């Protein structure tokens, strides 16, 4: 968590401040011997009360300040280019307008910002002023005075982000290609989405990188990112950008929200603060496997592609220093070259040895070498005196040539740091020193081969993991599509059922048949009856509905022949009804016992008249 009174107890904050004060008192020792501890504490967050001094020590701007007394005031007194000064004045009110330092026009915050930016245009007239420098300088002024902020800005522009603020912005374009190539490794889903809509990195990462996320992230996240940036260098900027893209475009649900180029650009340019959690951001940045070696390798690849496609770079890329450790080693080598050799040889990590170019390694003596004659005696009487290799006079002491490397963690049985004895014939013993140097070079080559082998194995392992992850994503997408298809088919079936009507149950069908009027097989005249043989089902239904329950003989009698006679049956005697049924079978008309014809009444259904 970030160090603030709201987040931690007072006693814990004081304890951490004491730890940082102890580091300040022995800074060179901590950086050279216990840099991993310094890096861990920077990742946890620097106490707010000590952040200004910590940033100056981490960036080595304090040494620039001490070695250039009065330089800032001298730069202030100069006129400066009016072209740059007009642009600076227009940009003053745009930097953190809601902060108390920069809210008032002409206030002390805007005045200090003007002084710092003007001094830099005078200090580097070939670069001039870039608008992205204003928010960076404003963040520095919130923590330190104007002169300290100026030298800190110089270190950011020249050491951490060289070429970012020069004309043409070639360095930021080159880093954009490096960033896009790293995105392909870290989050292929976001890479494919941006590639699909042809969204170049320069469209969204320019403000991220050039302003070091000071205008993108919430303020607590900005401070945490800057703490790690001053300690570990530009790799933190790359990591934060990759983590943001992974959070914004790294899942299927996120990509559904941004279906076009416009929506994607809006999401990347206006990252919602509630979606960026401080602890989670720092945790993912620390765990992301993007190293200095990987960035430098991608840089060499992209420089070669740039030269093949666009020609030579106007701004020649220089070797940037990745954080405090590289700055400290560069300073030590520079002091060794200027003074003739370091007084002591601090331990170095194998990673820094691999990054250091051979042309910058000073081959200088660290102790008196074996020799004969009076020159050796005079040199040994002055232990601090030594001279460069290429300018050694013929009659003076020849310094011992040493290699700039770490003592191996496992002591070698052949390692011997004692000076070689003089030859019997009084020779200089240069061959022994050359042999020792050759053995060390062989060990270096062997270690570098092992490192390359390990890197290749690590890359293969990562590629396999990436392939497995892609397979899982494909299976998941396929399962999602199938489930969506099934859901769609089910919805269509339900719609069809609703349109066609609900299927009736057996009870409803029975009720419907009961409510329908029964078919009466009664012809218009009794005399012209047509008979049809009824089915058993019709007979059963007709009997149940029309005939009351009587004796067995009556149910099975001849009165069941026609449905029309069931109506008359209720009012006539059984013998008369039997007689009528027999006459219906024989003749065409029905005759009563008196001989009169029975005809159906047209007015009343089921009634007869004689």
Coordinates of C-alpha atoms in Angstrom, one line a residue:
X1 CA 0.0 0.0 0.0
X2 CA 1.0 3.6 -0.5
X3 CA 2.6 5.3 2.5
X4 CA 0.1 7.7 3.9
X5 CA -1.4 8.4 7.3
X6 CA -4.8 7.1 6.1
X7 CA -3.4 3.7 5.2
X8 CA -0.9 2.8 7.9
X9 CA -0.3 3.4 11.5
X10 CA 1.9 6.2 12.7
X11 CA 4.4 3.9 14.4
X12 CA 4.8 1.8 11.3
X13 CA 5.3 4.9 9.1
X14 CA 8.0 6.2 11.5
X15 CA 9.7 2.8 11.5
X16 CA 9.9 2.8 7.7
X17 CA 11.1 6.3 7.6
X18 CA 14.0 5.3 9.9
X19 CA 14.9 2.5 7.5
X20 CA 15.0 5.0 4.6
X21 CA 17.1 7.4 6.6
X22 CA 19.6 4.7 7.3
X23 CA 19.8 4.0 3.6
X24 CA 20.3 7.7 2.9
X25 CA 23.3 7.8 5.3
X26 CA 25.1 4.9 3.4
X27 CA 23.6 5.3 0.0
X28 CA 26.5 4.1 -2.2
X29 CA 26.9 1.0 0.0
X30 CA 23.3 0.1 -0.2
X31 CA 23.1 0.6 -4.0
X32 CA 26.3 -1.3 -4.7
X33 CA 25.9 -4.2 -2.3
X34 CA 22.2 -4.4 -1.3
X35 CA 20.4 -3.0 -4.3
X36 CA 17.7 -5.8 -4.2
X37 CA 16.6 -4.5 -0.8
X38 CA 16.4 -0.9 -2.2
X39 CA 14.3 -2.1 -5.1
X40 CA 12.0 -4.0 -2.8
X41 CA 11.4 -0.9 -0.6
X42 CA 10.8 1.2 -3.6
X43 CA 8.1 -1.3 -4.8
X44 CA 6.5 -1.1 -1.4
X45 CA 6.3 2.7 -1.7
X46 CA 8.6 5.5 -0.5
X47 CA 7.4 7.5 2.6
X48 CA 5.8 10.8 1.5
X49 CA 8.0 12.8 3.8
X50 CA 11.2 11.4 2.2
X51 CA 10.0 11.0 -1.4
X52 CA 11.8 14.1 -2.7
X53 CA 15.2 13.1 -1.4
X54 CA 14.7 9.5 -2.4
X55 CA 13.9 10.5 -6.0
X56 CA 17.0 12.7 -6.2
X57 CA 19.3 9.9 -4.9
X58 CA 17.7 7.3 -7.1
X59 CA 18.1 9.4 -10.2
X60 CA 21.6 10.8 -9.2
X61 CA 20.3 14.3 -9.7
X62 CA 21.6 15.3 -6.3
X63 CA 25.2 14.8 -7.5
X64 CA 24.5 16.9 -10.6
X65 CA 23.1 19.6 -8.3
X66 CA 26.2 19.5 -6.0
X67 CA 28.6 19.5 -9.0
X68 CA 26.9 22.4 -10.7
X69 CA 26.4 25.1 -8.0
X70 CA 24.8 28.3 -9.4
X71 CA 24.1 26.8 -12.8
X72 CA 20.3 27.0 -12.5
X73 CA 20.4 30.7 -11.6
X74 CA 22.7 31.3 -14.5
X75 CA 20.3 29.6 -16.9
X76 CA 17.5 31.6 -15.5
X77 CA 19.2 34.9 -16.2
X78 CA 19.6 34.1 -19.9
X79 CA 17.0 35.3 -22.3
X80 CA 16.0 32.0 -23.9
X81 CA 14.3 31.5 -27.3
X82 CA 11.0 33.5 -27.5
X83 CA 9.4 30.8 -29.6
X84 CA 9.7 28.3 -26.7
X85 CA 8.8 30.8 -24.0
X86 CA 5.5 31.7 -25.7
X87 CA 4.5 28.0 -25.8
X88 CA 5.5 27.5 -22.2
X89 CA 3.3 30.4 -21.1
X90 CA 0.3 29.0 -22.9
X91 CA 0.8 25.6 -21.2
X92 CA 1.2 26.8 -17.6
X93 CA -2.5 26.9 -16.7
X94 CA -3.1 23.4 -18.2
X95 CA -1.0 21.5 -15.7
X96 CA -3.1 20.1 -12.8
X97 CA -5.5 23.1 -12.7
X98 CA -7.2 21.7 -9.6
X99 CA -4.0 21.4 -7.6
X100 CA -3.5 24.2 -5.0
X101 CA 0.0 24.9 -6.4
X102 CA -1.2 25.5 -10.0
X103 CA -4.8 26.7 -9.5
X104 CA -4.0 30.5 -9.4
X105 CA -2.7 32.2 -12.6
X106 CA 0.6 33.7 -11.8
X107 CA 0.9 31.8 -8.5
X108 CA 4.1 30.5 -7.1
X109 CA 3.5 27.0 -8.7
X110 CA 3.1 28.4 -12.2
X111 CA 6.1 30.7 -11.7
X112 CA 8.4 27.8 -10.6
X113 CA 7.1 25.7 -13.5
X114 CA 8.0 28.5 -16.0
X115 CA 11.5 28.8 -14.4
X116 CA 12.2 25.1 -14.7
X117 CA 11.0 24.7 -18.3
X118 CA 12.8 27.9 -19.5
X119 CA 16.0 26.8 -17.9
X120 CA 15.8 23.5 -19.7
X121 CA 15.3 25.2 -23.1
X122 CA 18.5 27.2 -22.4
X123 CA 20.3 24.1 -21.1
X124 CA 19.4 22.0 -24.2
X125 CA 18.7 24.5 -27.0
X126 CA 18.9 21.8 -29.7
X127 CA 15.9 20.0 -28.1
X128 CA 14.0 23.0 -26.9
X129 CA 10.6 22.5 -25.2
X130 CA 8.2 19.6 -25.6
X131 CA 4.7 19.9 -24.1
X132 CA 4.9 16.5 -22.4
X133 CA 7.7 17.9 -20.2
X134 CA 5.3 20.3 -18.4
X135 CA 3.3 17.6 -16.4
X136 CA 6.6 15.8 -15.6
X137 CA 8.1 19.0 -14.2
X138 CA 4.8 19.8 -12.4
X139 CA 4.9 16.5 -10.5
X140 CA 8.5 17.1 -9.5
X141 CA 7.7 20.6 -8.3
X142 CA 5.0 19.2 -6.0
X143 CA 7.7 17.4 -4.0
X144 CA 10.9 19.6 -4.3
X145 CA 12.2 23.1 -5.0
X146 CA 12.6 24.5 -8.5
X147 CA 16.4 23.9 -8.7
X148 CA 16.2 20.3 -7.5
X149 CA 13.2 19.7 -9.9
X150 CA 15.3 21.0 -12.8
X151 CA 18.2 18.6 -12.3
X152 CA 15.7 15.8 -11.8
X153 CA 14.0 16.7 -15.1
X154 CA 17.4 16.7 -16.8
X155 CA 18.1 13.1 -15.6
X156 CA 14.7 11.9 -16.8
X157 CA 15.1 13.5 -20.2
X158 CA 18.7 12.4 -20.8
X159 CA 19.2 9.2 -18.8
X160 CA 15.8 7.5 -18.3
X161 CA 14.0 8.6 -21.5
X162 CA 16.7 9.8 -23.9
X163 CA 15.3 11.2 -27.2
X164 CA 11.7 11.2 -26.1
X165 CA 11.4 15.0 -26.1
X166 CA 13.5 15.7 -29.2
X167 CA 12.2 16.9 -32.6
X168 CA 10.5 14.3 -34.7
X169 CA 9.7 12.0 -31.7
X170 CA 11.6 9.1 -33.3
X171 CA 12.5 7.6 -29.9
X172 CA 8.9 7.4 -28.8
X173 CA 7.9 5.9 -32.1
X174 CA 10.7 3.3 -31.8
X175 CA 9.5 2.4 -28.3
X176 CA 6.0 2.2 -29.6
X177 CA 7.1 -0.6 -32.0
X178 CA 8.9 -2.3 -29.1
X179 CA 5.8 -2.0 -26.9
X180 CA 3.6 -3.5 -29.6
X181 CA 6.0 -6.4 -30.0
X182 CA 6.0 -7.0 -26.3
X183 CA 2.2 -6.9 -26.2
X184 CA 2.1 -9.8 -28.7
X185 CA 4.0 -11.9 -26.1
X186 CA 2.1 -10.7 -23.0
X187 CA -1.5 -10.4 -24.2
X188 CA -2.2 -11.8 -27.7
X189 CA -6.0 -11.1 -27.4
X190 CA -5.4 -7.3 -27.0
X191 CA -2.7 -7.4 -29.8
X192 CA -5.1 -9.0 -32.3
X193 CA -7.9 -6.5 -31.4
X194 CA -5.6 -3.5 -32.0
X195 CA -4.2 -5.1 -35.1
X196 CA -7.7 -5.7 -36.4
X197 CA -8.7 -2.1 -36.2
X198 CA -5.2 -0.8 -37.3
X199 CA -4.7 1.2 -34.1
X200 CA -1.0 2.1 -34.0
X201 CA 0.7 2.4 -30.6
X202 CA 1.6 6.0 -31.2
X203 CA -2.1 6.9 -30.9
X204 CA -2.5 5.9 -27.3
X205 CA 0.9 5.3 -25.7
X206 CA 2.5 8.7 -26.4
X207 CA 0.8 10.4 -23.4
X208 CA 1.4 7.3 -21.2
X209 CA 5.2 7.1 -21.8
X210 CA 6.1 10.8 -22.3
X211 CA 4.2 11.9 -19.2
X212 CA 5.1 8.8 -17.2
X213 CA 1.3 8.1 -16.6
X214 CA 1.0 11.4 -14.6
X215 CA -2.2 12.3 -16.6
X216 CA -3.6 8.8 -16.9
X217 CA -3.7 7.0 -13.6
X218 CA -5.1 8.0 -10.2
X219 CA -2.7 10.0 -8.1
X220 CA -1.9 7.2 -5.6
X221 CA -1.0 5.0 -8.5
X222 CA 1.1 7.7 -10.2
X223 CA 3.3 8.0 -7.1
X224 CA 3.8 4.3 -6.8
X225 CA 4.7 4.1 -10.5
X226 CA 7.2 6.9 -10.2
X227 CA 8.8 5.3 -7.1
X228 CA 9.5 2.2 -9.1
X229 CA 10.4 4.1 -12.3
X230 CA 13.2 6.1 -10.6
X231 CA 14.6 2.8 -9.2
X232 CA 14.2 0.4 -12.1
X233 CA 14.1 2.6 -15.1
X234 CA 12.0 2.5 -18.3
X235 CA 11.0 -1.1 -18.0
X236 CA 8.4 0.0 -15.4
X237 CA 6.8 2.3 -18.0
X238 CA 6.6 -0.6 -20.4
X239 CA 5.2 -2.9 -17.8
X240 CA 2.5 -0.5 -16.6
X241 CA 1.4 0.1 -20.2
X242 CA 1.2 -3.6 -20.9
X243 CA -0.8 -4.2 -17.7
X244 CA -3.3 -1.5 -18.6
X245 CA -3.9 -3.0 -22.0
X246 CA -4.3 -6.4 -20.5
X247 CA -6.9 -5.0 -18.0
X248 CA -8.8 -3.0 -20.7
X249 CA -8.7 -5.5 -23.6
X250 CA -7.5 -8.8 -22.2
X251 CA -10.8 -10.7 -22.0
X252 CA -13.8 -11.6 -24.2
X253 CA -16.2 -9.6 -22.0
X254 CA -14.0 -6.5 -22.3
X255 CA -13.8 -6.8 -26.0
X256 CA -17.6 -7.1 -26.3
X257 CA -17.8 -3.6 -24.8
X258 CA -15.5 -2.1 -27.5
X259 CA -16.6 -3.2 -30.9
X260 CA -15.0 -0.5 -33.0
X261 CA -12.0 1.7 -33.4
X262 CA -13.7 4.7 -31.8
X263 CA -14.8 2.8 -28.7
X264 CA -11.4 1.3 -28.3
X265 CA -9.6 4.7 -28.5
X266 CA -12.1 6.2 -26.0
X267 CA -11.4 3.4 -23.5
X268 CA -7.6 3.7 -23.8
X269 CA -7.5 7.5 -23.6
X270 CA -10.0 7.8 -20.7
X271 CA -9.2 4.9 -18.4
X272 CA -11.9 4.9 -15.6
X273 CA -10.2 5.4 -12.2
X274 CA -12.4 2.8 -10.5
X275 CA -11.0 0.1 -12.8
X276 CA -7.4 0.7 -11.6
X277 CA -6.7 -0.6 -8.1
X278 CA -3.4 0.5 -6.7
X279 CA -2.3 -2.8 -5.0
X280 CA -3.4 -5.0 -7.9
X281 CA -1.6 -2.7 -10.4
X282 CA 1.7 -2.8 -8.5
X283 CA 1.4 -6.6 -8.1
X284 CA 0.8 -7.2 -11.8
X285 CA 3.6 -4.8 -12.8
X286 CA 6.1 -6.6 -10.5
X287 CA 5.1 -10.1 -11.7
X288 CA 5.3 -9.2 -15.4
X289 CA 8.2 -10.9 -17.1
X290 CA 9.6 -7.9 -19.1
X291 CA 13.3 -7.4 -18.4
X292 CA 15.9 -4.9 -19.5
X293 CA 17.6 -7.6 -21.7
X294 CA 14.3 -8.3 -23.5
X295 CA 13.7 -4.6 -24.1
X296 CA 17.2 -4.1 -25.5
X297 CA 16.9 -7.1 -27.8
X298 CA 13.6 -5.9 -29.1
X299 CA 15.1 -2.4 -29.5
X300 CA 17.9 -3.8 -31.7
X301 CA 15.3 -5.7 -33.8
X302 CA 13.1 -2.6 -34.3
X303 CA 16.1 -0.4 -35.1
X304 CA 17.1 -2.8 -37.9
X305 CA 13.6 -2.8 -39.3
X306 CA 13.4 1.0 -39.1
X307 CA 16.6 1.3 -41.1
X308 CA 15.4 -1.2 -43.7
X309 CA 12.0 0.5 -44.2
X310 CA 12.5 4.2 -43.4
X311 CA 16.3 4.7 -43.7
X312 CA 18.7 6.0 -41.1
X313 CA 17.4 7.5 -37.8
X314 CA 17.8 11.3 -37.4
X315 CA 18.2 10.9 -33.7
X316 CA 20.8 8.1 -33.1
X317 CA 19.6 5.9 -30.3
X318 CA 21.9 5.9 -27.3
X319 CA 22.1 3.3 -24.6
X320 CA 19.7 4.2 -21.9
X321 CA 20.4 3.4 -18.3
X322 CA 17.9 1.1 -16.7
X323 CA 17.4 2.6 -13.2
X324 CA 19.6 3.4 -10.2
X325 CA 22.0 0.4 -10.5
X326 CA 23.0 1.2 -14.1
X327 CA 23.4 4.9 -13.3
X328 CA 25.7 4.0 -10.3
X329 CA 27.8 1.6 -12.4
X330 CA 28.1 4.2 -15.2
X331 CA 29.2 6.8 -12.7
X332 CA 31.8 4.5 -11.3
X333 CA 33.2 3.6 -14.7
X334 CA 33.3 7.3 -15.7
X335 CA 35.2 8.2 -12.5
X336 CA 37.5 5.3 -13.0
X337 CA 38.4 6.5 -16.5
X338 CA 38.9 10.1 -15.4
X339 CA 41.0 9.2 -12.3
X340 CA 42.9 6.3 -13.7
X341 CA 41.2 3.5 -11.8
X342 CA 38.8 2.9 -9.0
X343 CA 40.1 2.7 -5.4
X344 CA 37.9 -0.4 -4.8
X345 CA 35.9 -2.8 -6.9
X346 CA 32.4 -3.1 -5.7
X347 CA 30.5 -6.3 -6.5
X348 CA 28.3 -6.3 -9.5
X349 CA 25.4 -8.6 -10.6
X350 CA 25.9 -10.8 -13.6
X351 CA 23.0 -9.1 -15.4
X352 CA 24.7 -5.7 -15.2
X353 CA 27.9 -7.3 -16.5
X354 CA 26.1 -8.7 -19.5
X355 CA 24.5 -5.3 -20.3
X356 CA 27.7 -3.3 -20.0
X357 CA 29.3 -2.8 -23.5
X358 CA 32.9 -3.9 -23.9
X359 CA 33.9 -0.6 -25.3
X360 CA 33.0 1.2 -22.1
X361 CA 34.8 -1.2 -19.7
X362 CA 37.9 0.6 -18.5
X363 CA 40.9 -1.7 -18.5
X364 CA 42.8 0.0 -15.7
X365 CA 45.0 -1.2 -12.9
X366 CA 43.7 -1.8 -9.5
X367 CA 46.9 -2.5 -7.8
X368 CA 50.7 -2.5 -8.3
X369 CA 52.0 -5.1 -10.8
X370 CA 55.2 -7.0 -10.7
X371 CA 58.2 -5.1 -12.1
X372 CA 61.9 -4.5 -11.4
X373 CA 63.9 -1.4 -11.0
X374 CA 63.5 1.9 -9.1
X375 CA 60.2 2.7 -10.9
X376 CA 58.5 -0.1 -9.0
X377 CA 59.6 1.2 -5.6
X378 CA 58.4 4.7 -6.3
X379 CA 55.0 3.4 -7.5
X380 CA 54.6 1.2 -4.4
X381 CA 55.3 4.1 -2.1
X382 CA 52.1 5.8 -3.6
X383 CA 49.4 3.2 -3.5
X384 CA 46.7 5.4 -4.8
X385 CA 48.6 6.3 -8.0
X386 CA 47.8 4.5 -11.3
X387 CA 47.7 5.4 -15.0
X388 CA 45.7 4.4 -18.0
X389 CA 47.0 1.4 -20.0
X390 CA 47.4 3.2 -23.4
X391 CA 49.4 6.1 -22.0
X392 CA 52.0 4.3 -19.9
X393 CA 55.5 5.6 -20.4
X394 CA 58.2 3.0 -21.2
X395 CA 60.2 3.6 -18.0
X396 CA 57.2 3.7 -15.6
X397 CA 55.1 1.0 -13.9
X398 CA 52.9 -1.1 -16.2
X399 CA 49.6 -1.5 -14.5
X400 CA 48.0 -4.9 -14.0
X401 CA 45.1 -5.4 -16.5
X402 CA 42.0 -6.7 -14.8
X403 CA 38.5 -7.6 -15.9
X404 CA 35.4 -5.8 -14.8
X405 CA 33.3 -8.7 -13.4
X406 CA 31.9 -10.2 -10.3
X407 CA 33.7 -12.7 -8.1
X408 CA 31.9 -16.0 -8.9
X409 CA 29.5 -17.2 -6.2
X410 CA 31.2 -20.6 -6.2
X411 CA 34.9 -20.0 -5.7
X412 CA 37.0 -21.4 -8.5
X413 CA 40.0 -23.6 -7.5
X414 CA 42.1 -22.0 -10.2
X415 CA 41.3 -18.4 -9.3
X416 CA 44.3 -16.6 -7.9
X417 CA 44.3 -12.9 -7.3
X418 CA 47.9 -12.6 -5.9
X419 CA 50.4 -10.9 -8.2
X420 CA 52.6 -13.1 -10.3
X421 CA 56.3 -13.4 -9.3
X422 CA 58.9 -11.6 -11.5
X423 CA 60.6 -13.6 -14.2
X424 CA 64.2 -14.7 -13.6
X425 CA 65.5 -12.7 -16.4
X426 CA 63.9 -9.5 -15.1
X427 CA 61.0 -9.5 -17.6
X428 CA 57.8 -7.5 -17.1
X429 CA 55.5 -10.5 -16.9
X430 CA 53.0 -9.2 -19.3
X431 CA 52.4 -12.7 -20.7
X432 CA 51.1 -13.9 -17.3
X433 CA 48.6 -11.0 -17.1
X434 CA 47.5 -11.6 -20.6
X435 CA 47.0 -15.3 -19.8
X436 CA 45.0 -14.4 -16.7
X437 CA 42.8 -12.0 -18.8
X438 CA 42.3 -14.7 -21.4
X439 CA 41.1 -17.2 -18.7
X440 CA 38.7 -14.6 -17.4
X441 CA 37.4 -13.9 -20.9
X442 CA 36.9 -17.6 -21.4
X443 CA 34.9 -17.8 -18.2
X444 CA 32.9 -14.8 -19.4
X445 CA 32.1 -16.4 -22.7
X446 CA 31.1 -19.7 -21.0
X447 CA 28.8 -17.8 -18.6
X448 CA 27.3 -15.9 -21.5
X449 CA 26.6 -19.1 -23.4
X450 CA 24.9 -20.6 -20.4
X451 CA 22.8 -17.5 -20.0
X452 CA 21.8 -17.6 -23.7
X453 CA 20.9 -21.2 -23.3
X454 CA 18.8 -20.5 -20.2
X455 CA 17.1 -17.6 -22.1
X456 CA 16.2 -19.9 -25.0
X457 CA 14.8 -22.5 -22.7
X458 CA 12.8 -19.9 -20.9
X459 CA 11.5 -18.5 -24.2
X460 CA 10.5 -22.1 -25.3
X461 CA 8.7 -22.6 -22.0
X462 CA 6.9 -19.4 -22.3
X463 CA 5.9 -20.2 -25.9
X464 CA 4.5 -23.5 -24.8
X465 CA 2.5 -21.9 -22.0
X466 CA 1.2 -19.3 -24.4
X467 CA 0.1 -22.1 -26.8
X468 CA -1.7 -23.9 -24.0
X469 CA -3.4 -20.7 -23.0
X470 CA -4.5 -20.1 -26.5
X471 CA -5.9 -23.6 -26.8
X472 CA -7.9 -23.0 -23.6
X473 CA -9.2 -19.7 -24.9
X474 CA -10.3 -21.4 -28.2
X475 CA -12.1 -24.2 -26.3
X476 CA -13.8 -21.7 -24.1
X477 CA -14.9 -19.5 -27.1
X478 CA -16.2 -22.6 -28.8
X479 CA -18.2 -23.7 -25.8
X480 CA -19.6 -20.2 -25.4
X481 CA -20.7 -20.2 -29.1
X482 CA -22.4 -23.6 -28.8
X483 CA -24.2 -22.6 -25.6
X484 CA -25.4 -19.4 -27.3
X485 CA -26.6 -21.4 -30.4
X486 CA -28.5 -23.8 -28.2
X487 CA -30.1 -21.0 -26.3
X488 CA -31.1 -19.3 -29.5
X489 CA -32.7 -22.5 -30.9
X490 CA -34.6 -23.0 -27.6
X491 CA -35.9 -19.4 -27.8
X492 CA -37.1 -19.9 -31.4
X493 CA -39.0 -23.1 -30.4
X494 CA -40.7 -21.3 -27.6
X495 CA -41.8 -18.5 -30.0
X496 CA -43.2 -21.0 -32.5
X497 CA -45.2 -22.7 -29.7
X498 CA -46.6 -19.4 -28.6
X499 CA -47.6 -18.6 -32.2
X500 CA -49.2 -22.0 -32.9
X501 CA -51.2 -22.1 -29.6
X502 CA -50.8 -24.2 -26.6
X503 CA -51.4 -27.9 -27.0
X504 CA -54.6 -29.0 -25.3
X505 CA -54.5 -31.7 -22.7
X506 CA -56.7 -34.8 -22.8
X507 CA -59.1 -33.4 -20.3
X508 CA -59.6 -30.2 -22.3
X509 CA -60.3 -32.3 -25.4
X510 CA -62.9 -34.3 -23.6
X511 CA -64.5 -31.1 -22.3
X512 CA -64.6 -29.7 -25.8
X513 CA -66.3 -32.7 -27.2
X514 CA -69.0 -32.5 -24.5
X515 CA -69.7 -28.8 -25.2
X516 CA -70.1 -29.4 -29.0
X517 CA -73.7 -30.0 -30.2
X518 CA -74.5 -33.7 -31.0
X519 CA -75.1 -34.7 -34.6
X520 CA -78.8 -35.5 -35.1
X521 CA -79.4 -38.0 -37.9
X522 CA -83.0 -36.8 -38.4
X523 CA -84.1 -36.2 -41.9
X524 CA -86.6 -33.4 -42.7
X525 CA -89.4 -36.0 -43.0
X526 CA -90.1 -39.1 -41.0
X527 CA -90.9 -41.0 -44.1
X528 CA -87.6 -40.4 -45.9
X529 CA -85.3 -41.6 -43.1
X530 CA -81.8 -42.7 -44.2
X531 CA -80.1 -45.1 -41.9
X532 CA -76.3 -45.3 -41.2
X533 CA -74.7 -47.9 -39.0
X534 CA -73.2 -46.2 -36.0
X535 CA -69.9 -47.1 -34.4
X536 CA -69.7 -48.6 -31.0
X537 CA -68.3 -45.4 -29.6
X538 CA -71.2 -43.3 -31.0
X539 CA -73.7 -45.8 -29.8
X540 CA -72.2 -45.7 -26.3
X541 CA -72.1 -41.9 -26.2
X542 CA -75.7 -41.6 -27.6
X543 CA -77.0 -44.1 -25.0
X544 CA -75.3 -42.4 -22.1
X545 CA -76.4 -38.9 -23.0
X546 CA -79.9 -39.5 -24.3
X547 CA -81.3 -42.7 -22.8
X548 CA -82.2 -42.8 -19.1
X549 CA -81.3 -46.0 -17.3
X550 CA -84.1 -48.6 -17.3
X551 CA -84.3 -52.3 -17.6
X552 CA -81.9 -54.4 -19.5
X553 CA -84.5 -55.3 -22.1
X554 CA -85.3 -51.7 -22.8
X555 CA -81.6 -50.8 -23.1
X556 CA -81.0 -53.6 -25.6
X557 CA -84.4 -53.2 -27.3
X558 CA -85.2 -52.0 -30.7
X559 CA -85.8 -48.5 -29.6
X560 CA -82.0 -47.9 -30.0
X561 CA -82.1 -47.8 -33.8
X562 CA -82.4 -44.1 -34.4
X563 CA -81.6 -41.1 -32.5
X564 CA -84.9 -39.4 -33.6
X565 CA -87.0 -42.0 -31.8
X566 CA -85.2 -41.4 -28.4
X567 CA -87.1 -38.1 -28.1
X568 CA -90.5 -39.7 -28.7
X569 CA -89.7 -42.6 -26.4
X570 CA -90.2 -40.6 -23.3
X571 CA -93.8 -39.8 -24.1
X572 CA -95.1 -43.0 -25.8
X573 CA -95.9 -46.4 -24.4
X574 CA -93.4 -49.1 -25.0
X575 CA -95.7 -51.2 -27.2
X576 CA -96.5 -48.2 -29.4
X577 CA -92.8 -47.4 -29.8
X578 CA -92.0 -51.0 -30.7
X579 CA -94.8 -50.9 -33.3
X580 CA -93.5 -47.7 -34.8
X581 CA -89.9 -49.0 -35.0
X582 CA -91.1 -52.1 -36.9
X583 CA -93.1 -50.0 -39.3
X584 CA -90.1 -47.9 -40.0
X585 CA -88.2 -50.9 -41.1
X586 CA -90.9 -52.1 -43.4
X587 CA -92.3 -49.0 -45.1
X588 CA -91.3 -45.6 -46.0
X589 CA -93.5 -43.7 -43.6
X590 CA -94.7 -44.2 -40.0
X591 CA -98.4 -45.0 -39.4
X592 CA -100.1 -44.6 -36.1
X593 CA -102.5 -47.2 -34.7
X594 CA -105.4 -45.1 -36.0
X595 CA -103.8 -45.1 -39.5
X596 CA -102.8 -41.4 -39.7
X597 CA -99.4 -40.4 -40.8
X598 CA -97.0 -39.0 -38.3
X599 CA -95.1 -36.0 -39.5
X600 CA -92.4 -34.0 -37.9
X601 CA -93.4 -30.5 -36.7
X602 CA -91.4 -27.9 -38.4
X603 CA -91.8 -25.5 -35.5
X604 CA -90.7 -27.5 -32.6
X605 CA -87.7 -29.9 -32.7
X606 CA -88.6 -33.4 -31.5
X607 CA -92.4 -32.9 -31.5
X608 CA -94.8 -34.8 -33.8
X609 CA -98.2 -34.2 -35.0
X610 CA -100.8 -36.6 -36.5

